[in-house]
PDB file of C-alpha atoms in Angstrom:
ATOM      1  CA  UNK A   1     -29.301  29.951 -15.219  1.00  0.00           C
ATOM      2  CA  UNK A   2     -25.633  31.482 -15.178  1.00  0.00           C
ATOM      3  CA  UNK A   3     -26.317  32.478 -11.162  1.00  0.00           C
ATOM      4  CA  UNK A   4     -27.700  28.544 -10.683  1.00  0.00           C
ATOM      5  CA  UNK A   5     -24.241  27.174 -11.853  1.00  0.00           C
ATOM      6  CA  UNK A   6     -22.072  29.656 -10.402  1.00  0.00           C
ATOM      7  CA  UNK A   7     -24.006  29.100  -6.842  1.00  0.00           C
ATOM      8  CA  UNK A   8     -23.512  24.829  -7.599  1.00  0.00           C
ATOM      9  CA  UNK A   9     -20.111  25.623  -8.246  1.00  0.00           C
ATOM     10  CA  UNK A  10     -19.200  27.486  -4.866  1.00  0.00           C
ATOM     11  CA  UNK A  11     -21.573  25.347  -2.732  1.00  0.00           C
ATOM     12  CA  UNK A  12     -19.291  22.215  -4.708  1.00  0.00           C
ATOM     13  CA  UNK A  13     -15.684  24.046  -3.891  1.00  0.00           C
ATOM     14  CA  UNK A  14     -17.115  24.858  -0.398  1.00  0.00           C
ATOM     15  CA  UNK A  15     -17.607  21.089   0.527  1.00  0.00           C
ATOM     16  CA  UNK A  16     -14.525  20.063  -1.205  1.00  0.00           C
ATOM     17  CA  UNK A  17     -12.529  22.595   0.828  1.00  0.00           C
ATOM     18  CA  UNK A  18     -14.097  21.425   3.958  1.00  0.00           C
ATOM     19  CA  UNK A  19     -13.489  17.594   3.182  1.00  0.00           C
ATOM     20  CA  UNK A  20      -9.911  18.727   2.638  1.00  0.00           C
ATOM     21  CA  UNK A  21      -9.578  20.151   5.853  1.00  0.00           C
ATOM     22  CA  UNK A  22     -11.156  17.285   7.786  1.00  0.00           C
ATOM     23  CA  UNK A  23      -8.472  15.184   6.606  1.00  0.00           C
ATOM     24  CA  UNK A  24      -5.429  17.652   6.603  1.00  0.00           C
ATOM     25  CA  UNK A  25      -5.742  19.351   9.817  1.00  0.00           C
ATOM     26  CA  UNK A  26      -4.850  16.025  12.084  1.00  0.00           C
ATOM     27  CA  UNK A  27      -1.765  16.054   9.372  1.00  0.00           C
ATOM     28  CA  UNK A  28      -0.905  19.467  10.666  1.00  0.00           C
ATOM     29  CA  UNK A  29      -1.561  18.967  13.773  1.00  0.00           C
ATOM     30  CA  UNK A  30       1.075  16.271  13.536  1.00  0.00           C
ATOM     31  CA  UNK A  31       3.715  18.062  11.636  1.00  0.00           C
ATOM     32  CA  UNK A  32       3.320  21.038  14.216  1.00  0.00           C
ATOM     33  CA  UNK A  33       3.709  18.830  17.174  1.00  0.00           C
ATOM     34  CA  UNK A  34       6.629  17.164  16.102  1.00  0.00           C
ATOM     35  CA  UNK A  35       8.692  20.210  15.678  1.00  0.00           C
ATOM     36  CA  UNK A  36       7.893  21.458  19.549  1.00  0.00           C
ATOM     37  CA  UNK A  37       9.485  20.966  22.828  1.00  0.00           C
ATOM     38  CA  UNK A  38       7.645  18.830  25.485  1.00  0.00           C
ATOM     39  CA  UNK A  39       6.922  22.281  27.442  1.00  0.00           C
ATOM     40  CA  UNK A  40       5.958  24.317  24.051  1.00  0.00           C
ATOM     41  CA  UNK A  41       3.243  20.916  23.651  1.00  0.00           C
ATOM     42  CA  UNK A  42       1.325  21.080  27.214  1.00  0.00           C
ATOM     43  CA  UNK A  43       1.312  25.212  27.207  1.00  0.00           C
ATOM     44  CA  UNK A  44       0.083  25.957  23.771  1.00  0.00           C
ATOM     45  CA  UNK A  45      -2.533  25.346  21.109  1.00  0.00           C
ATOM     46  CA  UNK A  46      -3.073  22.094  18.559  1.00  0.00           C
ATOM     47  CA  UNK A  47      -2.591  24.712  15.753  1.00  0.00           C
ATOM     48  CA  UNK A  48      -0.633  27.012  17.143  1.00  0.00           C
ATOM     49  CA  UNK A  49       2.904  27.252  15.740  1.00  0.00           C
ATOM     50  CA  UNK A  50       6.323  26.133  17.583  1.00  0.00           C
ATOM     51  CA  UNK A  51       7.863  28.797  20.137  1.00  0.00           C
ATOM     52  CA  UNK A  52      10.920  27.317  19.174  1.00  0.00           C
ATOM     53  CA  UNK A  53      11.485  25.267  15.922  1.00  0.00           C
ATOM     54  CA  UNK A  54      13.302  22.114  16.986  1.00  0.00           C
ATOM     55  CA  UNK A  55      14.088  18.974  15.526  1.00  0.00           C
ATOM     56  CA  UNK A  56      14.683  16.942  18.926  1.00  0.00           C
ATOM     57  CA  UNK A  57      11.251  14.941  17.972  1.00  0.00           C
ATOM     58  CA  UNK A  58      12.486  13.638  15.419  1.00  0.00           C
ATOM     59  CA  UNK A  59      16.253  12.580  16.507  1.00  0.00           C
ATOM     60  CA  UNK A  60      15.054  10.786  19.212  1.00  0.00           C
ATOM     61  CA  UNK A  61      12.120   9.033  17.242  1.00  0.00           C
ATOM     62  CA  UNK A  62      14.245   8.097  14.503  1.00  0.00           C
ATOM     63  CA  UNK A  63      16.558   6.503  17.134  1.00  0.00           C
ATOM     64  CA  UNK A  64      13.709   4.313  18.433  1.00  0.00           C
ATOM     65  CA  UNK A  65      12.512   3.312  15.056  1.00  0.00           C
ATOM     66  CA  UNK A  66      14.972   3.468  12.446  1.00  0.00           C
ATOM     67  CA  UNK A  67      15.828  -0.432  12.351  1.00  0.00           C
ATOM     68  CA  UNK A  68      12.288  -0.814  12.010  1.00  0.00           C
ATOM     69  CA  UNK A  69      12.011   1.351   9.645  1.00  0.00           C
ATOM     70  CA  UNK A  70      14.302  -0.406   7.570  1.00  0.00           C
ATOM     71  CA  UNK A  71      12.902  -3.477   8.159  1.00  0.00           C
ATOM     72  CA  UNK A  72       9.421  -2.200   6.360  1.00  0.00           C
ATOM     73  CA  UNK A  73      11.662  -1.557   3.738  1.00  0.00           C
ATOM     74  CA  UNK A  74      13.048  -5.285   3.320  1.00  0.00           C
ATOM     75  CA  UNK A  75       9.506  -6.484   3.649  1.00  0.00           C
ATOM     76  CA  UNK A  76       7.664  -4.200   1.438  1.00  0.00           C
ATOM     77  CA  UNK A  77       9.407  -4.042  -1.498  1.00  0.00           C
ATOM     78  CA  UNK A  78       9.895  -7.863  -2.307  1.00  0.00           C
ATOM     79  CA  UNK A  79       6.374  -8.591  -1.318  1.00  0.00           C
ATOM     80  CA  UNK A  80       5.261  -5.554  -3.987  1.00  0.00           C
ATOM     81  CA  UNK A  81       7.195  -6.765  -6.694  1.00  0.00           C
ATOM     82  CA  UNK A  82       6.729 -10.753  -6.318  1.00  0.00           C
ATOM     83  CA  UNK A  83       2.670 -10.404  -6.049  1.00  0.00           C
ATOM     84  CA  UNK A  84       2.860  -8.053  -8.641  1.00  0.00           C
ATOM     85  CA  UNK A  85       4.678 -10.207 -10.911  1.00  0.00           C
ATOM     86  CA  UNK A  86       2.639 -13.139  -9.975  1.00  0.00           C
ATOM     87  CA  UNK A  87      -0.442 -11.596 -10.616  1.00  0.00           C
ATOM     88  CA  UNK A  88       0.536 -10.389 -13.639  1.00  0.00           C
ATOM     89  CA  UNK A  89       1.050 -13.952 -14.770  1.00  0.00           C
ATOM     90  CA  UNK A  90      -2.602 -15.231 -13.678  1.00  0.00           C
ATOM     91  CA  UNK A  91      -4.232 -11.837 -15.229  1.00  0.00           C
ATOM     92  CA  UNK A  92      -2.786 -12.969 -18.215  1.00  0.00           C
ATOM     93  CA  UNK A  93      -2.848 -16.621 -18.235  1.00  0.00           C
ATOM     94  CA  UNK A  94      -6.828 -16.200 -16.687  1.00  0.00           C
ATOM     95  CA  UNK A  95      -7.564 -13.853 -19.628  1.00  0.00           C
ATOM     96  CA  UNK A  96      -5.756 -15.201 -22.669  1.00  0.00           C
ATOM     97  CA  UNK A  97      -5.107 -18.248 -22.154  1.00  0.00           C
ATOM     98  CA  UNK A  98      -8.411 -20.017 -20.667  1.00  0.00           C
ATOM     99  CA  UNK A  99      -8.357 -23.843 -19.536  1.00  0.00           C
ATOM    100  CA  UNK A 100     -11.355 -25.506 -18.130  1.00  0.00           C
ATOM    101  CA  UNK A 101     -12.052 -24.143 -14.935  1.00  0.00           C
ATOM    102  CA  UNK A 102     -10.406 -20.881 -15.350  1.00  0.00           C
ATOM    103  CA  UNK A 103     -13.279 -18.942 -14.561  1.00  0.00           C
ATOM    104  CA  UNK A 104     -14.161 -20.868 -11.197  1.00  0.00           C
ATOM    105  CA  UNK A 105     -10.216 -20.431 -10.171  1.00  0.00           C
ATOM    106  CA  UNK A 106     -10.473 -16.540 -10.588  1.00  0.00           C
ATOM    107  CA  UNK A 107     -13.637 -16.851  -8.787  1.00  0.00           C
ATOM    108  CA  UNK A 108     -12.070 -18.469  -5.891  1.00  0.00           C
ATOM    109  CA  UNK A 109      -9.203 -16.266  -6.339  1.00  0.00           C
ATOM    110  CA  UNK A 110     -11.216 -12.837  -6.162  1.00  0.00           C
ATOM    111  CA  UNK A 111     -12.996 -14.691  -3.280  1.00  0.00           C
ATOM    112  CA  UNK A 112     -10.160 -14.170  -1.614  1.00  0.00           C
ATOM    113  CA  UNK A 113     -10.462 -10.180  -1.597  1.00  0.00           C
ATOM    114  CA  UNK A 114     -12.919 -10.731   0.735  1.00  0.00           C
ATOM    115  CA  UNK A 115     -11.494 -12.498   3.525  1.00  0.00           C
ATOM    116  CA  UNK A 116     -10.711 -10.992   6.941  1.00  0.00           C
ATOM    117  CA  UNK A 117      -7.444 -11.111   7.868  1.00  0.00           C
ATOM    118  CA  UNK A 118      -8.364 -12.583  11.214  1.00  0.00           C
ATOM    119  CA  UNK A 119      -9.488 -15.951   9.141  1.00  0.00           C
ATOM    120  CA  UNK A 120      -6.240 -16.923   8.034  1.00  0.00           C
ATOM    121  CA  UNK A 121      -4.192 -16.209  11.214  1.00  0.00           C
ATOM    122  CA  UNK A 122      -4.257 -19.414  12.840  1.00  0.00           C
ATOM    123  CA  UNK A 123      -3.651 -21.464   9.214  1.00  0.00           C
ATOM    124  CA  UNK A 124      -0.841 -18.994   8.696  1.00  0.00           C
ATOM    125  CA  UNK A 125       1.051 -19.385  12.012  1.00  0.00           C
ATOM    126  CA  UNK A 126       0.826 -23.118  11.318  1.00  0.00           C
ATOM    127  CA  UNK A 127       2.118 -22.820   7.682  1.00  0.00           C
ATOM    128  CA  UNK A 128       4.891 -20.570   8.664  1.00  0.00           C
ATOM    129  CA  UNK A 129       5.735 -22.927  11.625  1.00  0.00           C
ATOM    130  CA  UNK A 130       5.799 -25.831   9.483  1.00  0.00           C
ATOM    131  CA  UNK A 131       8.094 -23.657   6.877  1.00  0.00           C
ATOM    132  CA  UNK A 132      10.603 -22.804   9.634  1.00  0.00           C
ATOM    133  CA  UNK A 133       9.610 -19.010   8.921  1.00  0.00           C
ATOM    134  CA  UNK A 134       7.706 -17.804  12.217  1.00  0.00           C
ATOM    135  CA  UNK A 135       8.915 -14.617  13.595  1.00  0.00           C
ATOM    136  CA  UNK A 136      10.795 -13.671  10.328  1.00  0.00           C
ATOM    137  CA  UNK A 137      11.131 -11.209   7.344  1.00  0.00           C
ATOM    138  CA  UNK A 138      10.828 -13.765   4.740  1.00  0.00           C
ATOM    139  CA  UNK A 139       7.543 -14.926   6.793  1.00  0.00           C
ATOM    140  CA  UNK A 140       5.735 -11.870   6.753  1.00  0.00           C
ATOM    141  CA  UNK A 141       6.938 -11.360   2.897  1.00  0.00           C
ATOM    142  CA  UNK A 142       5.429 -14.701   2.234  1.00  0.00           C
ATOM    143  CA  UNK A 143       2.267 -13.469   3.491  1.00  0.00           C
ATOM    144  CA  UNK A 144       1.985 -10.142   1.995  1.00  0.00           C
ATOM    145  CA  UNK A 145       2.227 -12.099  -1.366  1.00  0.00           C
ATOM    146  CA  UNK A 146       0.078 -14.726  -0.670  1.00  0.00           C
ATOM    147  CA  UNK A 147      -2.731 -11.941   0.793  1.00  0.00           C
ATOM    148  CA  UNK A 148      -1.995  -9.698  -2.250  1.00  0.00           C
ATOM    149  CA  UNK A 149      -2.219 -12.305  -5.059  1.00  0.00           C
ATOM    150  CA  UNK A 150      -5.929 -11.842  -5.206  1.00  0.00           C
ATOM    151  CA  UNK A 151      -5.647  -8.152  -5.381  1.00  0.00           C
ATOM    152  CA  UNK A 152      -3.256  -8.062  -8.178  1.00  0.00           C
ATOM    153  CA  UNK A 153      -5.034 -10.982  -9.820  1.00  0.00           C
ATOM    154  CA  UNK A 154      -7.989  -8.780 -10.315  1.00  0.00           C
ATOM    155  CA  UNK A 155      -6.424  -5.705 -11.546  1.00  0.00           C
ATOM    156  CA  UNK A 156      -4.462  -7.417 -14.511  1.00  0.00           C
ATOM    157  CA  UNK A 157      -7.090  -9.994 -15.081  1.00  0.00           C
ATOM    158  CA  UNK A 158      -9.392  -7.455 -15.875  1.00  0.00           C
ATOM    159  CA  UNK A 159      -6.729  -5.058 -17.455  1.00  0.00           C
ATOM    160  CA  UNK A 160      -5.876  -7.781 -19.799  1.00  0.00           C
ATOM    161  CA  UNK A 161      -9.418  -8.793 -20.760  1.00  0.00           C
ATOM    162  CA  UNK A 162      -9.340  -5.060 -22.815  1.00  0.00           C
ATOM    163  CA  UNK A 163      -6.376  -6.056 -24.660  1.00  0.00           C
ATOM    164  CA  UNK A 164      -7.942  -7.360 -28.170  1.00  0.00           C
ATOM    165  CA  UNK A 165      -7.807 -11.211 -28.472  1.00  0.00           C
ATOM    166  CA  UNK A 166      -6.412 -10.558 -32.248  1.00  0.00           C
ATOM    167  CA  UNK A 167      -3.200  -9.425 -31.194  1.00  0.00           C
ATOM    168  CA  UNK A 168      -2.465 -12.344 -28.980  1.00  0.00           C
ATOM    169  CA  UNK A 169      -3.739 -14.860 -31.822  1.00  0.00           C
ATOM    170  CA  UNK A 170      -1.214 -13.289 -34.279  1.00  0.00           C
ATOM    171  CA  UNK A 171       1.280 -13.612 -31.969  1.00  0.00           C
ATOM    172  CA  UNK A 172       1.147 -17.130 -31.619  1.00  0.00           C
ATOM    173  CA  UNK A 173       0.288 -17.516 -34.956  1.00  0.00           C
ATOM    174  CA  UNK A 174       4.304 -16.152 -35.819  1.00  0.00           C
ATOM    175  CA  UNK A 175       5.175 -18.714 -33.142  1.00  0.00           C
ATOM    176  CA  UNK A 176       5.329 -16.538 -29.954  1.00  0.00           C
ATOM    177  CA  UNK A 177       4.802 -18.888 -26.587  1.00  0.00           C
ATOM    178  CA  UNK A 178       3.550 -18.575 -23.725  1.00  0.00           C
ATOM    179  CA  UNK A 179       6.061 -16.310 -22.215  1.00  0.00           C
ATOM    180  CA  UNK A 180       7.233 -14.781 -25.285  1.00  0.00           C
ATOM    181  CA  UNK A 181       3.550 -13.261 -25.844  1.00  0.00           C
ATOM    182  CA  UNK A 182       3.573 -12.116 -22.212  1.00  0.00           C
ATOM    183  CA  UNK A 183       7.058 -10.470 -21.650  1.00  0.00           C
ATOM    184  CA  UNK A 184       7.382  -8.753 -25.562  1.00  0.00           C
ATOM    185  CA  UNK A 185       3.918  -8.100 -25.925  1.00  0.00           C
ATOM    186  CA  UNK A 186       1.594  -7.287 -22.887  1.00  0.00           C
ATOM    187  CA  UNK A 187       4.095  -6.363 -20.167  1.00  0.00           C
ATOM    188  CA  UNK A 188       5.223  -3.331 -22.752  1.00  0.00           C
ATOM    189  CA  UNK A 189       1.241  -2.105 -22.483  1.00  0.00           C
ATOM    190  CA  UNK A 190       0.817  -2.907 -19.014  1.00  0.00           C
ATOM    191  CA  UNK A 191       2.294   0.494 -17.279  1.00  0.00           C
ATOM    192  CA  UNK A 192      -0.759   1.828 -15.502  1.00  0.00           C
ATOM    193  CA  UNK A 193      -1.878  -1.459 -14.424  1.00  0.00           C
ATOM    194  CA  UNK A 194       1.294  -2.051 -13.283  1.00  0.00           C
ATOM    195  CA  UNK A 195       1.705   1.136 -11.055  1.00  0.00           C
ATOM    196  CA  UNK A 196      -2.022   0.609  -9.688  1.00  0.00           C
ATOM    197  CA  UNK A 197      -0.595  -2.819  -8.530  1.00  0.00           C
ATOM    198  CA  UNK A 198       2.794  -1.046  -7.077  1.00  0.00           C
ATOM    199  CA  UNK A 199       1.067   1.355  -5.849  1.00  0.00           C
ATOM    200  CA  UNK A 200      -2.187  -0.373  -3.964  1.00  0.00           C
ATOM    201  CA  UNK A 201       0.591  -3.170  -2.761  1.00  0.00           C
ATOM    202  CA  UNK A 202       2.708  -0.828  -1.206  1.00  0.00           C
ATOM    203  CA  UNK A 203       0.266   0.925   0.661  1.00  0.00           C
ATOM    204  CA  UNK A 204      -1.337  -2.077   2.099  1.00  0.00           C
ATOM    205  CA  UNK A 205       2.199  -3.968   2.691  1.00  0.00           C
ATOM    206  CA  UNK A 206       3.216  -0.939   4.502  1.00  0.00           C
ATOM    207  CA  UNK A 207       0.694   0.318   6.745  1.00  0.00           C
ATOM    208  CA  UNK A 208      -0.543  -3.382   7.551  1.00  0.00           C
ATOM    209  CA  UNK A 209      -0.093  -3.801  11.664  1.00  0.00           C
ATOM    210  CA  UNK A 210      -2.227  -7.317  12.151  1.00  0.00           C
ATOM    211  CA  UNK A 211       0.193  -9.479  10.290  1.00  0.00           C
ATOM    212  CA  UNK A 212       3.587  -7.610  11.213  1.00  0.00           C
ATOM    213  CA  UNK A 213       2.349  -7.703  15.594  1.00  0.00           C
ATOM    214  CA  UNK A 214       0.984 -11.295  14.648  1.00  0.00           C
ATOM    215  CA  UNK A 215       3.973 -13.100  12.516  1.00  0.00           C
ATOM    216  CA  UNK A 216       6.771 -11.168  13.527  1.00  0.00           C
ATOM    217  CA  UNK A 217       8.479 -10.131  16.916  1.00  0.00           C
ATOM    218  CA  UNK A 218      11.473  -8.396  18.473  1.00  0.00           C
ATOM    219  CA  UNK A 219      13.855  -7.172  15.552  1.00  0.00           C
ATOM    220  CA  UNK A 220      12.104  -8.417  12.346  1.00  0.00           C
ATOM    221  CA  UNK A 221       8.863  -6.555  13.098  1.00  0.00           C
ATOM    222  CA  UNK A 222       7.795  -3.375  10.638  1.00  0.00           C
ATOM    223  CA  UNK A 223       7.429   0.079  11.591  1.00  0.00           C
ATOM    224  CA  UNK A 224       4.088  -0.052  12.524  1.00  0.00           C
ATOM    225  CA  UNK A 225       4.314  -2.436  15.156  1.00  0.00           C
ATOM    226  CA  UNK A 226       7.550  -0.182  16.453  1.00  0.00           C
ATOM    227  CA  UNK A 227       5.226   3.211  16.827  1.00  0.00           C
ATOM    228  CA  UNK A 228       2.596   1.674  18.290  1.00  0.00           C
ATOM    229  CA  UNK A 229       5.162  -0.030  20.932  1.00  0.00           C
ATOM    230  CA  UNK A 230       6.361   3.755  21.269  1.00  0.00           C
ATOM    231  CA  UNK A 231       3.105   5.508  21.968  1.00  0.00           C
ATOM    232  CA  UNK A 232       1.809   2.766  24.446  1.00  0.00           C
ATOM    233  CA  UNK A 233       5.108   1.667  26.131  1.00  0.00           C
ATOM    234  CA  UNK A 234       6.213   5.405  26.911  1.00  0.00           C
ATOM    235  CA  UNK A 235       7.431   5.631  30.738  1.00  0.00           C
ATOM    236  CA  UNK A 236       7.853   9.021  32.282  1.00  0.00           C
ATOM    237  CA  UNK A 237       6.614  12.113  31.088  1.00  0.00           C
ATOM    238  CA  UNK A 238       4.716  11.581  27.765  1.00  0.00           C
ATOM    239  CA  UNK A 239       6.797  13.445  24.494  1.00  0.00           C
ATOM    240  CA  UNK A 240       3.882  13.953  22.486  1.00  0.00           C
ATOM    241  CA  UNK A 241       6.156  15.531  19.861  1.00  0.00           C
ATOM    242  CA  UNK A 242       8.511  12.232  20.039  1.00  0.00           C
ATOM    243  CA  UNK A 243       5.189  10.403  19.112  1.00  0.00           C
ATOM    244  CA  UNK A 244       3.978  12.400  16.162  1.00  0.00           C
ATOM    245  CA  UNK A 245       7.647  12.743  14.100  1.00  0.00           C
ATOM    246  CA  UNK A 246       7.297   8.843  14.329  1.00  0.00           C
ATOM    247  CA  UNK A 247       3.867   8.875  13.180  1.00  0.00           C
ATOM    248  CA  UNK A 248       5.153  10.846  10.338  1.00  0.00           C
ATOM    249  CA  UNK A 249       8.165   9.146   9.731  1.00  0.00           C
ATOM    250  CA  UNK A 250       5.824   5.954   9.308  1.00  0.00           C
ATOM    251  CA  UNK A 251       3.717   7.801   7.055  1.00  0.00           C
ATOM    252  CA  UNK A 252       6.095   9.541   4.659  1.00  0.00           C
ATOM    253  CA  UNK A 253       6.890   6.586   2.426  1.00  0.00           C
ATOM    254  CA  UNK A 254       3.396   6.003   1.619  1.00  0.00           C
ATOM    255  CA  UNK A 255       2.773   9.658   1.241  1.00  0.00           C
ATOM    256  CA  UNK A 256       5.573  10.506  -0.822  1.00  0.00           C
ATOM    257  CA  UNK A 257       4.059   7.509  -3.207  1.00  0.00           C
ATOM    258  CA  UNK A 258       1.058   8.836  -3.687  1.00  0.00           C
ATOM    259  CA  UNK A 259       2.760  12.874  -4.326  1.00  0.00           C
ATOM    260  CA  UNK A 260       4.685  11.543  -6.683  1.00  0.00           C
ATOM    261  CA  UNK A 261       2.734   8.282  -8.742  1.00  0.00           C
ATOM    262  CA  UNK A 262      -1.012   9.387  -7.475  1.00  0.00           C
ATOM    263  CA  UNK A 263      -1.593  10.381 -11.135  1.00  0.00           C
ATOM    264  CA  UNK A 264      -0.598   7.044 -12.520  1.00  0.00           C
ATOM    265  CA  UNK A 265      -2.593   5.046  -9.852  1.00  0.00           C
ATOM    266  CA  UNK A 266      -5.622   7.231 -11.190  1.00  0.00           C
ATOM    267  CA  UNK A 267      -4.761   6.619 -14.611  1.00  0.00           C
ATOM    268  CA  UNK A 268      -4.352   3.292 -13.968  1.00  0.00           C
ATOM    269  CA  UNK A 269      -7.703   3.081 -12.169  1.00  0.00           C
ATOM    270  CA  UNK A 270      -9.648   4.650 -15.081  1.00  0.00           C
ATOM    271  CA  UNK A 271      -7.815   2.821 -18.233  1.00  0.00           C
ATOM    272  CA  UNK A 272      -8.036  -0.493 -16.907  1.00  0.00           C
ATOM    273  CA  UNK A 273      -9.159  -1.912 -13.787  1.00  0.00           C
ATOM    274  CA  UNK A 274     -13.142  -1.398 -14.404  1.00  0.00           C
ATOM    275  CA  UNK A 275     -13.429  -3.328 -17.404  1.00  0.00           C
ATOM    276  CA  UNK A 276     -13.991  -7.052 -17.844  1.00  0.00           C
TER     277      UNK A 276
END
């Protein structure tokens, strides 16, 4: 019986170390490349290490997409923290405080997790035309947040339908309102819901490239739009190492988010966002 489980548990680490390598060896391969010369890139190996250790990759790709870089920035974090905030507000006004027709609204609203993003680019171009916010920041923020609402409508919806129904009763009970109940009482016990929100909204905002090519254009676009103008728009001889340090200058924000919060989004995950 002992041999059994000590067999499962090898053949179990054995596929787990091969799933990890699947995924990290194109991260390698990146890292590698970006710290090699042009000549170092056509003469060697994928895996092989750098001749000669250089950081010219990354200069010159950080040249080409620093403003855009930035720009990510200025979009990303006010779309995070509005649709968080927002659907904060619906979790809790959907889950505590029920009108008629709450339940079809969240159904319409989780309907919404569903949609392509293809669907809504023609009613969105005409919206932000209409708004006087085509081809801006503010325009693509106003669509991460509208796209995200049902996302982060969900998660504290159901995060908020665990909460016990006593504690808000006694609250208004003492006279606590509306907003009172929400910002003194739940918002205090909403941490991990609140990171899986932060967390799943910046990774989407971030690494989305259909809305950013679509709604945006010359300096307001994101990042991703900027490396993918790199890697296609190239003349001359092609610096493959250029190409990856901008790949992974794309990537590191996102991957330094999920280093550093990963355990809350999984804590998150597992004390909230499955119930209801």
């Amino acid at each position: 019986m002992a041999k059994a489980l000590n067999v499962n548990r090898v053949a179990i680490h054995a596929t787990l170390i091969i799933a990890c390598a699947v995924y990290l060896v194109p991260l390698l391969v990146m890292l590698l490349t970006s710290f090699k010369t042009p000549d170092d890139v056509r003469t060697g190996n994928l895996l092989s290490l750098p001749l000669d250790w250089t950081i010219i990759g990354w200069l010159k790709a950080w040249d080409v997409v620093h403003s855009y870089f930035w720009n990510s920035f200025m979009i990303t974090v006010p779309a995070v923290l509005i649709s968080t905030f927002i659907g904060a507000l619906n979790g809790y006004a959907l889950s505590k405080w029920q009108f008629r027709g709450s339940n079809l609204l969240f159904s319409l609203l989780l309907f919404g997790c569903f949609i392509p993003f293809q669907v809504i680019l023609l009613p969105m171009s005409f919206t932000l035309g209409q708004l006087g916010l085509a081809n801006t920041t503010a325009g693509l923020v106003l669509v991460h947040v509208i796209y995200g609402l049902a996302f982060t409508t969900l998660f504290f919806r159901n995060y908020y339908v665990g909460i016990p129904d006593a504690l808000i009763k006694a609250a208004r009970l003492d006279g606590a309102g509306f907003f009172t109940i929400f910002f003194k009482i739940l918002l205090p016990l909403s941490t991990p819901i609140v990171m899986v929100s932060l967390i799943w909204q910046f990774t989407q905002v971030w690494n989305d490239f259909l809305f950013g090519v679509v709604f945006a254009s010359g300096s307001s676009q994101p990042i991703t739009v900027a490396l993918n103008n790199l890697v296609n728009t190239s003349t001359g001889a092609k610096e493959y190492n250029v190409d990856m340090a901008a790949a992974m200058i794309a990537a590191l924000p996102t991957l330094l988010v999920y280093i550093f919060a990963g355990k809350y989004f999984v804590r998150g995950l597992t004390s909230g966002v499955v119930k209801g």
